């Protein structure tokens, strides 16, 4: 029986040039292999277990197929790995543009510094915590969009790896983010355990800014600084409906000064791990 329900193996294409180009390239290759195999759309759909409408959407680039779709299509069409090999392009196309843009910047960075006083930073989040954060959005995202955004966030975390050497990371988390039970007690506990693991990596300095501190240079909200391989620095600020990259030298000078003060006001990395351990024991 064909499947054209909301559980179709893919995602609608983001309305931006890069995403559309990638999706169309994947769809075009699938169509070429289908035609080379002498199959009509309806016949290919029957062999795949999906309806004609879905196949048309994939082939014209309106739908980004999941990895399992590409794996099965490769076998059905005898593509010898050529369709399966398009999985990285399909993965890139399915993530929101903001995620792709941030991932590109992070890939060029030698140092990333981030302060957050609302939630745990995205590069440090567990899957469950990320799902709760994104799922809390109002008005709520459709289920498919939640999955898409969680997938994009988890994919970006590949950069957090102490075996790579670069980049190096500095994270400062306000104590409030360690105690806010987003997703419930067990989700928060799992997130705290994840922080303890990450905080021990050689290329990461994780600090906590306690609520008991009288001085707090981070009351203006979360932000990050990315120092790139070419020597330039880029700031990033995200509040409510605005996600903004900052390159103005004067604004960057303010953010760099502010981040330095925040780090000085926070606990040391060693003290911070002990603090997180204490909070976990109280959770």
PDB file of C-alpha atoms in Angstrom:
ATOM      1  CA  UNK A   1       0.000   0.000   0.000  1.00  0.00           C
ATOM      2  CA  UNK A   2       1.388   3.432  -0.939  1.00  0.00           C
ATOM      3  CA  UNK A   3       2.171   6.025   1.688  1.00  0.00           C
ATOM      4  CA  UNK A   4       1.347   9.696   1.030  1.00  0.00           C
ATOM      5  CA  UNK A   5       0.579  10.640   4.627  1.00  0.00           C
ATOM      6  CA  UNK A   6       2.237  13.133   6.954  1.00  0.00           C
ATOM      7  CA  UNK A   7       4.780  10.395   7.679  1.00  0.00           C
ATOM      8  CA  UNK A   8       6.317  10.687   4.215  1.00  0.00           C
ATOM      9  CA  UNK A   9      10.078   9.992   4.309  1.00  0.00           C
ATOM     10  CA  UNK A  10      11.246  13.549   3.879  1.00  0.00           C
ATOM     11  CA  UNK A  11      10.908  17.257   4.581  1.00  0.00           C
ATOM     12  CA  UNK A  12       9.422  20.159   2.653  1.00  0.00           C
ATOM     13  CA  UNK A  13      12.104  22.378   1.140  1.00  0.00           C
ATOM     14  CA  UNK A  14      13.099  25.609   2.900  1.00  0.00           C
ATOM     15  CA  UNK A  15      12.312  28.618   0.675  1.00  0.00           C
ATOM     16  CA  UNK A  16      15.907  29.706   0.084  1.00  0.00           C
ATOM     17  CA  UNK A  17      18.196  29.361  -2.926  1.00  0.00           C
ATOM     18  CA  UNK A  18      20.770  26.961  -1.453  1.00  0.00           C
ATOM     19  CA  UNK A  19      18.222  24.556  -0.027  1.00  0.00           C
ATOM     20  CA  UNK A  20      16.193  24.568  -3.236  1.00  0.00           C
ATOM     21  CA  UNK A  21      19.271  23.996  -5.408  1.00  0.00           C
ATOM     22  CA  UNK A  22      20.386  21.016  -3.315  1.00  0.00           C
ATOM     23  CA  UNK A  23      16.904  19.473  -3.268  1.00  0.00           C
ATOM     24  CA  UNK A  24      16.514  19.927  -7.022  1.00  0.00           C
ATOM     25  CA  UNK A  25      19.927  18.343  -7.670  1.00  0.00           C
ATOM     26  CA  UNK A  26      19.001  15.290  -5.581  1.00  0.00           C
ATOM     27  CA  UNK A  27      15.603  15.001  -7.257  1.00  0.00           C
ATOM     28  CA  UNK A  28      17.084  15.357 -10.734  1.00  0.00           C
ATOM     29  CA  UNK A  29      19.518  12.497 -10.123  1.00  0.00           C
ATOM     30  CA  UNK A  30      16.747  10.226  -8.845  1.00  0.00           C
ATOM     31  CA  UNK A  31      14.662  11.007 -11.931  1.00  0.00           C
ATOM     32  CA  UNK A  32      17.589  10.269 -14.270  1.00  0.00           C
ATOM     33  CA  UNK A  33      18.221   6.892 -12.599  1.00  0.00           C
ATOM     34  CA  UNK A  34      14.491   6.062 -12.689  1.00  0.00           C
ATOM     35  CA  UNK A  35      14.284   6.840 -16.399  1.00  0.00           C
ATOM     36  CA  UNK A  36      17.486   4.882 -17.082  1.00  0.00           C
ATOM     37  CA  UNK A  37      15.844   1.917 -15.335  1.00  0.00           C
ATOM     38  CA  UNK A  38      12.842   2.234 -17.678  1.00  0.00           C
ATOM     39  CA  UNK A  39      10.359   2.806 -14.847  1.00  0.00           C
ATOM     40  CA  UNK A  40       7.360   5.108 -14.893  1.00  0.00           C
ATOM     41  CA  UNK A  41       6.744   7.220 -11.792  1.00  0.00           C
ATOM     42  CA  UNK A  42       3.864   5.037 -10.671  1.00  0.00           C
ATOM     43  CA  UNK A  43       5.950   1.873 -11.089  1.00  0.00           C
ATOM     44  CA  UNK A  44       8.862   3.309  -9.165  1.00  0.00           C
ATOM     45  CA  UNK A  45       6.467   4.406  -6.420  1.00  0.00           C
ATOM     46  CA  UNK A  46       5.031   0.910  -6.117  1.00  0.00           C
ATOM     47  CA  UNK A  47       8.502  -0.621  -5.804  1.00  0.00           C
ATOM     48  CA  UNK A  48       9.415   1.967  -3.183  1.00  0.00           C
ATOM     49  CA  UNK A  49       6.138   1.618  -1.283  1.00  0.00           C
ATOM     50  CA  UNK A  50       5.115   5.246  -1.778  1.00  0.00           C
ATOM     51  CA  UNK A  51       2.553   7.052  -3.858  1.00  0.00           C
ATOM     52  CA  UNK A  52       3.018   8.729  -7.208  1.00  0.00           C
ATOM     53  CA  UNK A  53       2.519  12.188  -5.702  1.00  0.00           C
ATOM     54  CA  UNK A  54       5.454  11.776  -3.312  1.00  0.00           C
ATOM     55  CA  UNK A  55       7.782  10.593  -6.091  1.00  0.00           C
ATOM     56  CA  UNK A  56       6.839  13.622  -8.198  1.00  0.00           C
ATOM     57  CA  UNK A  57       7.571  15.945  -5.235  1.00  0.00           C
ATOM     58  CA  UNK A  58      10.975  14.371  -4.629  1.00  0.00           C
ATOM     59  CA  UNK A  59      11.954  14.474  -8.302  1.00  0.00           C
ATOM     60  CA  UNK A  60      11.061  18.129  -8.769  1.00  0.00           C
ATOM     61  CA  UNK A  61      12.898  19.143  -5.569  1.00  0.00           C
ATOM     62  CA  UNK A  62       9.845  20.064  -3.504  1.00  0.00           C
ATOM     63  CA  UNK A  63      10.544  17.311  -0.988  1.00  0.00           C
ATOM     64  CA  UNK A  64      13.901  16.385   0.563  1.00  0.00           C
ATOM     65  CA  UNK A  65      14.092  12.592   0.947  1.00  0.00           C
ATOM     66  CA  UNK A  66      15.300  10.957   4.146  1.00  0.00           C
ATOM     67  CA  UNK A  67      18.362   8.715   4.208  1.00  0.00           C
ATOM     68  CA  UNK A  68      16.270   5.536   4.205  1.00  0.00           C
ATOM     69  CA  UNK A  69      14.454   6.667   1.036  1.00  0.00           C
ATOM     70  CA  UNK A  70      17.784   7.231  -0.735  1.00  0.00           C
ATOM     71  CA  UNK A  71      19.114   3.857   0.429  1.00  0.00           C
ATOM     72  CA  UNK A  72      16.053   2.019  -0.884  1.00  0.00           C
ATOM     73  CA  UNK A  73      15.980   3.983  -4.153  1.00  0.00           C
ATOM     74  CA  UNK A  74      19.629   3.097  -4.736  1.00  0.00           C
ATOM     75  CA  UNK A  75      18.794  -0.592  -4.489  1.00  0.00           C
ATOM     76  CA  UNK A  76      15.552  -0.433  -6.500  1.00  0.00           C
ATOM     77  CA  UNK A  77      17.204   1.498  -9.352  1.00  0.00           C
ATOM     78  CA  UNK A  78      20.502  -0.383  -9.242  1.00  0.00           C
ATOM     79  CA  UNK A  79      22.407   2.876  -8.837  1.00  0.00           C
ATOM     80  CA  UNK A  80      25.471   1.234  -7.303  1.00  0.00           C
ATOM     81  CA  UNK A  81      25.795   3.776  -4.485  1.00  0.00           C
ATOM     82  CA  UNK A  82      25.309   6.912  -6.584  1.00  0.00           C
ATOM     83  CA  UNK A  83      21.927   7.756  -5.054  1.00  0.00           C
ATOM     84  CA  UNK A  84      23.000   6.657  -1.584  1.00  0.00           C
ATOM     85  CA  UNK A  85      25.979   8.975  -1.965  1.00  0.00           C
ATOM     86  CA  UNK A  86      23.684  11.999  -2.102  1.00  0.00           C
ATOM     87  CA  UNK A  87      22.723  11.652   1.567  1.00  0.00           C
ATOM     88  CA  UNK A  88      25.098  14.447   2.744  1.00  0.00           C
ATOM     89  CA  UNK A  89      23.519  16.898   0.271  1.00  0.00           C
ATOM     90  CA  UNK A  90      20.016  15.892   1.336  1.00  0.00           C
ATOM     91  CA  UNK A  91      20.977  16.353   4.987  1.00  0.00           C
ATOM     92  CA  UNK A  92      22.294  19.863   4.352  1.00  0.00           C
ATOM     93  CA  UNK A  93      19.169  20.850   2.439  1.00  0.00           C
ATOM     94  CA  UNK A  94      16.792  19.812   5.209  1.00  0.00           C
ATOM     95  CA  UNK A  95      18.250  22.036   7.943  1.00  0.00           C
ATOM     96  CA  UNK A  96      16.937  25.595   8.413  1.00  0.00           C
ATOM     97  CA  UNK A  97      19.002  28.301   6.702  1.00  0.00           C
ATOM     98  CA  UNK A  98      19.990  29.853  10.033  1.00  0.00           C
ATOM     99  CA  UNK A  99      21.444  26.516  11.156  1.00  0.00           C
ATOM    100  CA  UNK A 100      23.396  26.107   7.913  1.00  0.00           C
ATOM    101  CA  UNK A 101      24.761  29.649   8.149  1.00  0.00           C
ATOM    102  CA  UNK A 102      25.880  29.147  11.750  1.00  0.00           C
ATOM    103  CA  UNK A 103      27.427  25.787  10.914  1.00  0.00           C
ATOM    104  CA  UNK A 104      29.476  27.412   8.140  1.00  0.00           C
ATOM    105  CA  UNK A 105      30.747  30.109  10.499  1.00  0.00           C
ATOM    106  CA  UNK A 106      31.559  27.561  13.202  1.00  0.00           C
ATOM    107  CA  UNK A 107      33.510  25.494  10.678  1.00  0.00           C
ATOM    108  CA  UNK A 108      35.701  28.562   9.976  1.00  0.00           C
ATOM    109  CA  UNK A 109      36.239  29.401  13.645  1.00  0.00           C
ATOM    110  CA  UNK A 110      39.351  28.789  15.724  1.00  0.00           C
ATOM    111  CA  UNK A 111      37.595  29.954  18.883  1.00  0.00           C
ATOM    112  CA  UNK A 112      33.955  30.174  19.881  1.00  0.00           C
ATOM    113  CA  UNK A 113      32.819  32.042  23.005  1.00  0.00           C
ATOM    114  CA  UNK A 114      29.201  31.997  24.184  1.00  0.00           C
ATOM    115  CA  UNK A 115      27.186  33.301  27.110  1.00  0.00           C
ATOM    116  CA  UNK A 116      23.614  32.240  27.848  1.00  0.00           C
ATOM    117  CA  UNK A 117      21.212  33.126  30.625  1.00  0.00           C
ATOM    118  CA  UNK A 118      18.025  31.569  29.240  1.00  0.00           C
ATOM    119  CA  UNK A 119      18.801  27.997  28.117  1.00  0.00           C
ATOM    120  CA  UNK A 120      21.804  25.706  27.765  1.00  0.00           C
ATOM    121  CA  UNK A 121      23.776  26.617  24.642  1.00  0.00           C
ATOM    122  CA  UNK A 122      22.704  24.659  21.554  1.00  0.00           C
ATOM    123  CA  UNK A 123      26.117  23.031  21.047  1.00  0.00           C
ATOM    124  CA  UNK A 124      25.866  21.563  24.558  1.00  0.00           C
ATOM    125  CA  UNK A 125      22.252  20.356  24.493  1.00  0.00           C
ATOM    126  CA  UNK A 126      21.133  16.751  24.674  1.00  0.00           C
ATOM    127  CA  UNK A 127      18.597  15.548  22.105  1.00  0.00           C
ATOM    128  CA  UNK A 128      15.845  15.473  24.748  1.00  0.00           C
ATOM    129  CA  UNK A 129      16.638  18.951  26.044  1.00  0.00           C
ATOM    130  CA  UNK A 130      16.803  20.402  22.507  1.00  0.00           C
ATOM    131  CA  UNK A 131      13.468  18.801  21.672  1.00  0.00           C
ATOM    132  CA  UNK A 132      11.908  20.366  24.786  1.00  0.00           C
ATOM    133  CA  UNK A 133      13.369  23.818  24.047  1.00  0.00           C
ATOM    134  CA  UNK A 134      12.230  23.811  20.418  1.00  0.00           C
ATOM    135  CA  UNK A 135       8.911  22.198  21.327  1.00  0.00           C
ATOM    136  CA  UNK A 136       8.206  24.994  23.824  1.00  0.00           C
ATOM    137  CA  UNK A 137       8.136  27.574  21.060  1.00  0.00           C
ATOM    138  CA  UNK A 138       4.885  29.585  20.800  1.00  0.00           C
ATOM    139  CA  UNK A 139       3.081  29.481  18.488  1.00  0.00           C
ATOM    140  CA  UNK A 140       4.212  25.860  18.306  1.00  0.00           C
ATOM    141  CA  UNK A 141       6.097  24.408  15.371  1.00  0.00           C
ATOM    142  CA  UNK A 142       4.494  21.504  13.479  1.00  0.00           C
ATOM    143  CA  UNK A 143       5.891  18.128  14.572  1.00  0.00           C
ATOM    144  CA  UNK A 144       7.921  17.809  11.362  1.00  0.00           C
ATOM    145  CA  UNK A 145       9.533  21.217  11.874  1.00  0.00           C
ATOM    146  CA  UNK A 146      10.484  20.327  15.452  1.00  0.00           C
ATOM    147  CA  UNK A 147      12.236  17.187  14.172  1.00  0.00           C
ATOM    148  CA  UNK A 148      13.949  19.174  11.453  1.00  0.00           C
ATOM    149  CA  UNK A 149      15.296  21.781  13.856  1.00  0.00           C
ATOM    150  CA  UNK A 150      16.390  19.219  16.439  1.00  0.00           C
ATOM    151  CA  UNK A 151      18.229  17.326  13.701  1.00  0.00           C
ATOM    152  CA  UNK A 152      19.990  20.493  12.592  1.00  0.00           C
ATOM    153  CA  UNK A 153      21.023  21.339  16.143  1.00  0.00           C
ATOM    154  CA  UNK A 154      22.384  17.862  16.810  1.00  0.00           C
ATOM    155  CA  UNK A 155      24.310  17.862  13.512  1.00  0.00           C
ATOM    156  CA  UNK A 156      26.102  21.093  14.488  1.00  0.00           C
ATOM    157  CA  UNK A 157      27.450  19.404  17.605  1.00  0.00           C
ATOM    158  CA  UNK A 158      29.925  17.395  15.523  1.00  0.00           C
ATOM    159  CA  UNK A 159      32.269  20.360  15.846  1.00  0.00           C
ATOM    160  CA  UNK A 160      32.529  19.842  19.628  1.00  0.00           C
ATOM    161  CA  UNK A 161      35.286  17.244  19.583  1.00  0.00           C
ATOM    162  CA  UNK A 162      38.513  17.533  21.550  1.00  0.00           C
ATOM    163  CA  UNK A 163      40.315  15.201  19.143  1.00  0.00           C
ATOM    164  CA  UNK A 164      40.046  17.819  16.416  1.00  0.00           C
ATOM    165  CA  UNK A 165      42.221  20.354  18.246  1.00  0.00           C
ATOM    166  CA  UNK A 166      40.343  23.310  16.757  1.00  0.00           C
ATOM    167  CA  UNK A 167      38.234  25.177  17.451  1.00  0.00           C
ATOM    168  CA  UNK A 168      38.483  25.831  21.156  1.00  0.00           C
ATOM    169  CA  UNK A 169      35.367  26.770  23.101  1.00  0.00           C
ATOM    170  CA  UNK A 170      34.479  28.971  26.033  1.00  0.00           C
ATOM    171  CA  UNK A 171      30.947  28.683  27.410  1.00  0.00           C
ATOM    172  CA  UNK A 172      29.529  30.649  30.320  1.00  0.00           C
ATOM    173  CA  UNK A 173      26.120  29.532  31.554  1.00  0.00           C
ATOM    174  CA  UNK A 174      24.070  31.502  34.047  1.00  0.00           C
ATOM    175  CA  UNK A 175      23.113  29.345  37.045  1.00  0.00           C
ATOM    176  CA  UNK A 176      19.443  29.854  36.119  1.00  0.00           C
ATOM    177  CA  UNK A 177      19.920  27.686  33.009  1.00  0.00           C
ATOM    178  CA  UNK A 178      21.124  24.811  35.204  1.00  0.00           C
ATOM    179  CA  UNK A 179      18.019  24.921  37.377  1.00  0.00           C
ATOM    180  CA  UNK A 180      15.241  25.690  34.876  1.00  0.00           C
ATOM    181  CA  UNK A 181      13.518  22.269  34.435  1.00  0.00           C
ATOM    182  CA  UNK A 182      12.901  22.490  30.692  1.00  0.00           C
ATOM    183  CA  UNK A 183      11.440  19.151  29.609  1.00  0.00           C
ATOM    184  CA  UNK A 184      11.078  17.963  33.210  1.00  0.00           C
ATOM    185  CA  UNK A 185      13.381  16.790  35.963  1.00  0.00           C
ATOM    186  CA  UNK A 186      14.808  13.757  34.162  1.00  0.00           C
ATOM    187  CA  UNK A 187      15.554  15.729  30.991  1.00  0.00           C
ATOM    188  CA  UNK A 188      17.311  18.397  33.058  1.00  0.00           C
ATOM    189  CA  UNK A 189      19.290  15.771  34.961  1.00  0.00           C
ATOM    190  CA  UNK A 190      20.437  14.206  31.693  1.00  0.00           C
ATOM    191  CA  UNK A 191      21.436  17.653  30.456  1.00  0.00           C
ATOM    192  CA  UNK A 192      23.502  18.329  33.589  1.00  0.00           C
ATOM    193  CA  UNK A 193      25.272  14.994  33.153  1.00  0.00           C
ATOM    194  CA  UNK A 194      26.039  15.967  29.560  1.00  0.00           C
ATOM    195  CA  UNK A 195      27.561  19.251  30.772  1.00  0.00           C
ATOM    196  CA  UNK A 196      29.817  17.350  33.174  1.00  0.00           C
ATOM    197  CA  UNK A 197      31.066  15.197  30.267  1.00  0.00           C
ATOM    198  CA  UNK A 198      31.628  18.156  27.943  1.00  0.00           C
ATOM    199  CA  UNK A 199      33.267  20.260  30.637  1.00  0.00           C
ATOM    200  CA  UNK A 200      36.082  17.718  30.896  1.00  0.00           C
ATOM    201  CA  UNK A 201      37.040  17.917  27.205  1.00  0.00           C
ATOM    202  CA  UNK A 202      40.438  19.481  26.571  1.00  0.00           C
ATOM    203  CA  UNK A 203      39.246  22.079  24.100  1.00  0.00           C
ATOM    204  CA  UNK A 204      36.322  23.339  26.203  1.00  0.00           C
ATOM    205  CA  UNK A 205      36.235  25.792  29.102  1.00  0.00           C
ATOM    206  CA  UNK A 206      32.792  25.619  30.730  1.00  0.00           C
ATOM    207  CA  UNK A 207      31.977  28.178  33.414  1.00  0.00           C
ATOM    208  CA  UNK A 208      28.951  28.981  35.563  1.00  0.00           C
ATOM    209  CA  UNK A 209      27.926  32.480  36.581  1.00  0.00           C
ATOM    210  CA  UNK A 210      26.165  32.046  39.946  1.00  0.00           C
ATOM    211  CA  UNK A 211      22.968  33.912  40.761  1.00  0.00           C
ATOM    212  CA  UNK A 212      24.591  35.019  43.999  1.00  0.00           C
ATOM    213  CA  UNK A 213      27.022  37.282  42.136  1.00  0.00           C
ATOM    214  CA  UNK A 214      26.247  40.968  42.710  1.00  0.00           C
ATOM    215  CA  UNK A 215      28.022  41.907  39.478  1.00  0.00           C
ATOM    216  CA  UNK A 216      26.737  40.463  36.207  1.00  0.00           C
ATOM    217  CA  UNK A 217      27.800  41.930  32.854  1.00  0.00           C
ATOM    218  CA  UNK A 218      25.470  39.534  31.006  1.00  0.00           C
ATOM    219  CA  UNK A 219      22.089  40.975  31.966  1.00  0.00           C
ATOM    220  CA  UNK A 220      21.622  42.147  28.378  1.00  0.00           C
ATOM    221  CA  UNK A 221      21.060  38.542  27.289  1.00  0.00           C
ATOM    222  CA  UNK A 222      22.848  35.740  25.434  1.00  0.00           C
ATOM    223  CA  UNK A 223      25.394  36.281  22.673  1.00  0.00           C
ATOM    224  CA  UNK A 224      28.376  34.572  21.070  1.00  0.00           C
ATOM    225  CA  UNK A 225      31.694  35.539  19.525  1.00  0.00           C
ATOM    226  CA  UNK A 226      33.396  33.576  16.758  1.00  0.00           C
ATOM    227  CA  UNK A 227      37.068  34.192  16.027  1.00  0.00           C
ATOM    228  CA  UNK A 228      37.745  33.007  12.482  1.00  0.00           C
ATOM    229  CA  UNK A 229      40.833  31.518  10.846  1.00  0.00           C
ATOM    230  CA  UNK A 230      41.494  34.713   8.905  1.00  0.00           C
ATOM    231  CA  UNK A 231      41.823  36.710  12.145  1.00  0.00           C
ATOM    232  CA  UNK A 232      38.428  38.419  12.034  1.00  0.00           C
ATOM    233  CA  UNK A 233      35.781  38.199  14.744  1.00  0.00           C
ATOM    234  CA  UNK A 234      32.037  37.855  14.197  1.00  0.00           C
ATOM    235  CA  UNK A 235      29.371  38.333  16.852  1.00  0.00           C
ATOM    236  CA  UNK A 236      25.971  36.669  16.904  1.00  0.00           C
ATOM    237  CA  UNK A 237      22.943  37.820  18.839  1.00  0.00           C
ATOM    238  CA  UNK A 238      19.574  36.085  18.896  1.00  0.00           C
ATOM    239  CA  UNK A 239      16.513  37.465  20.682  1.00  0.00           C
ATOM    240  CA  UNK A 240      12.854  36.647  20.071  1.00  0.00           C
ATOM    241  CA  UNK A 241      12.283  36.949  16.293  1.00  0.00           C
ATOM    242  CA  UNK A 242      15.720  38.367  15.433  1.00  0.00           C
ATOM    243  CA  UNK A 243      18.911  36.451  14.601  1.00  0.00           C
ATOM    244  CA  UNK A 244      21.709  38.909  13.813  1.00  0.00           C
ATOM    245  CA  UNK A 245      25.363  38.623  12.845  1.00  0.00           C
ATOM    246  CA  UNK A 246      27.517  41.474  14.151  1.00  0.00           C
ATOM    247  CA  UNK A 247      30.604  42.711  12.292  1.00  0.00           C
ATOM    248  CA  UNK A 248      30.655  46.391  13.274  1.00  0.00           C
ATOM    249  CA  UNK A 249      34.044  46.968  15.000  1.00  0.00           C
ATOM    250  CA  UNK A 250      32.586  49.188  17.735  1.00  0.00           C
ATOM    251  CA  UNK A 251      29.843  46.676  18.602  1.00  0.00           C
ATOM    252  CA  UNK A 252      32.347  43.816  18.568  1.00  0.00           C
ATOM    253  CA  UNK A 253      34.611  45.746  20.937  1.00  0.00           C
ATOM    254  CA  UNK A 254      31.708  46.095  23.379  1.00  0.00           C
ATOM    255  CA  UNK A 255      30.841  42.385  23.159  1.00  0.00           C
ATOM    256  CA  UNK A 256      34.453  41.301  23.648  1.00  0.00           C
ATOM    257  CA  UNK A 257      34.825  43.567  26.672  1.00  0.00           C
ATOM    258  CA  UNK A 258      31.510  42.321  28.057  1.00  0.00           C
ATOM    259  CA  UNK A 259      32.442  38.659  27.573  1.00  0.00           C
ATOM    260  CA  UNK A 260      35.770  39.172  29.312  1.00  0.00           C
ATOM    261  CA  UNK A 261      33.952  40.670  32.304  1.00  0.00           C
ATOM    262  CA  UNK A 262      31.429  37.807  32.356  1.00  0.00           C
ATOM    263  CA  UNK A 263      34.225  35.223  32.434  1.00  0.00           C
ATOM    264  CA  UNK A 264      35.936  37.074  35.266  1.00  0.00           C
ATOM    265  CA  UNK A 265      32.693  37.195  37.259  1.00  0.00           C
ATOM    266  CA  UNK A 266      31.984  33.488  36.737  1.00  0.00           C
ATOM    267  CA  UNK A 267      33.386  30.505  38.616  1.00  0.00           C
ATOM    268  CA  UNK A 268      36.557  28.931  37.222  1.00  0.00           C
ATOM    269  CA  UNK A 269      36.069  25.845  34.999  1.00  0.00           C
ATOM    270  CA  UNK A 270      37.110  23.535  37.874  1.00  0.00           C
ATOM    271  CA  UNK A 271      34.770  25.288  40.325  1.00  0.00           C
ATOM    272  CA  UNK A 272      32.017  25.233  37.711  1.00  0.00           C
ATOM    273  CA  UNK A 273      32.150  21.448  37.286  1.00  0.00           C
ATOM    274  CA  UNK A 274      31.869  21.049  41.053  1.00  0.00           C
ATOM    275  CA  UNK A 275      28.917  23.472  41.024  1.00  0.00           C
ATOM    276  CA  UNK A 276      27.152  21.549  38.228  1.00  0.00           C
ATOM    277  CA  UNK A 277      27.741  18.316  40.162  1.00  0.00           C
ATOM    278  CA  UNK A 278      26.095  19.914  43.200  1.00  0.00           C
ATOM    279  CA  UNK A 279      23.085  21.092  41.196  1.00  0.00           C
ATOM    280  CA  UNK A 280      22.704  17.629  39.657  1.00  0.00           C
ATOM    281  CA  UNK A 281      22.630  16.135  43.139  1.00  0.00           C
ATOM    282  CA  UNK A 282      19.828  18.549  44.073  1.00  0.00           C
ATOM    283  CA  UNK A 283      17.798  17.794  40.919  1.00  0.00           C
TER     284      UNK A 283
END
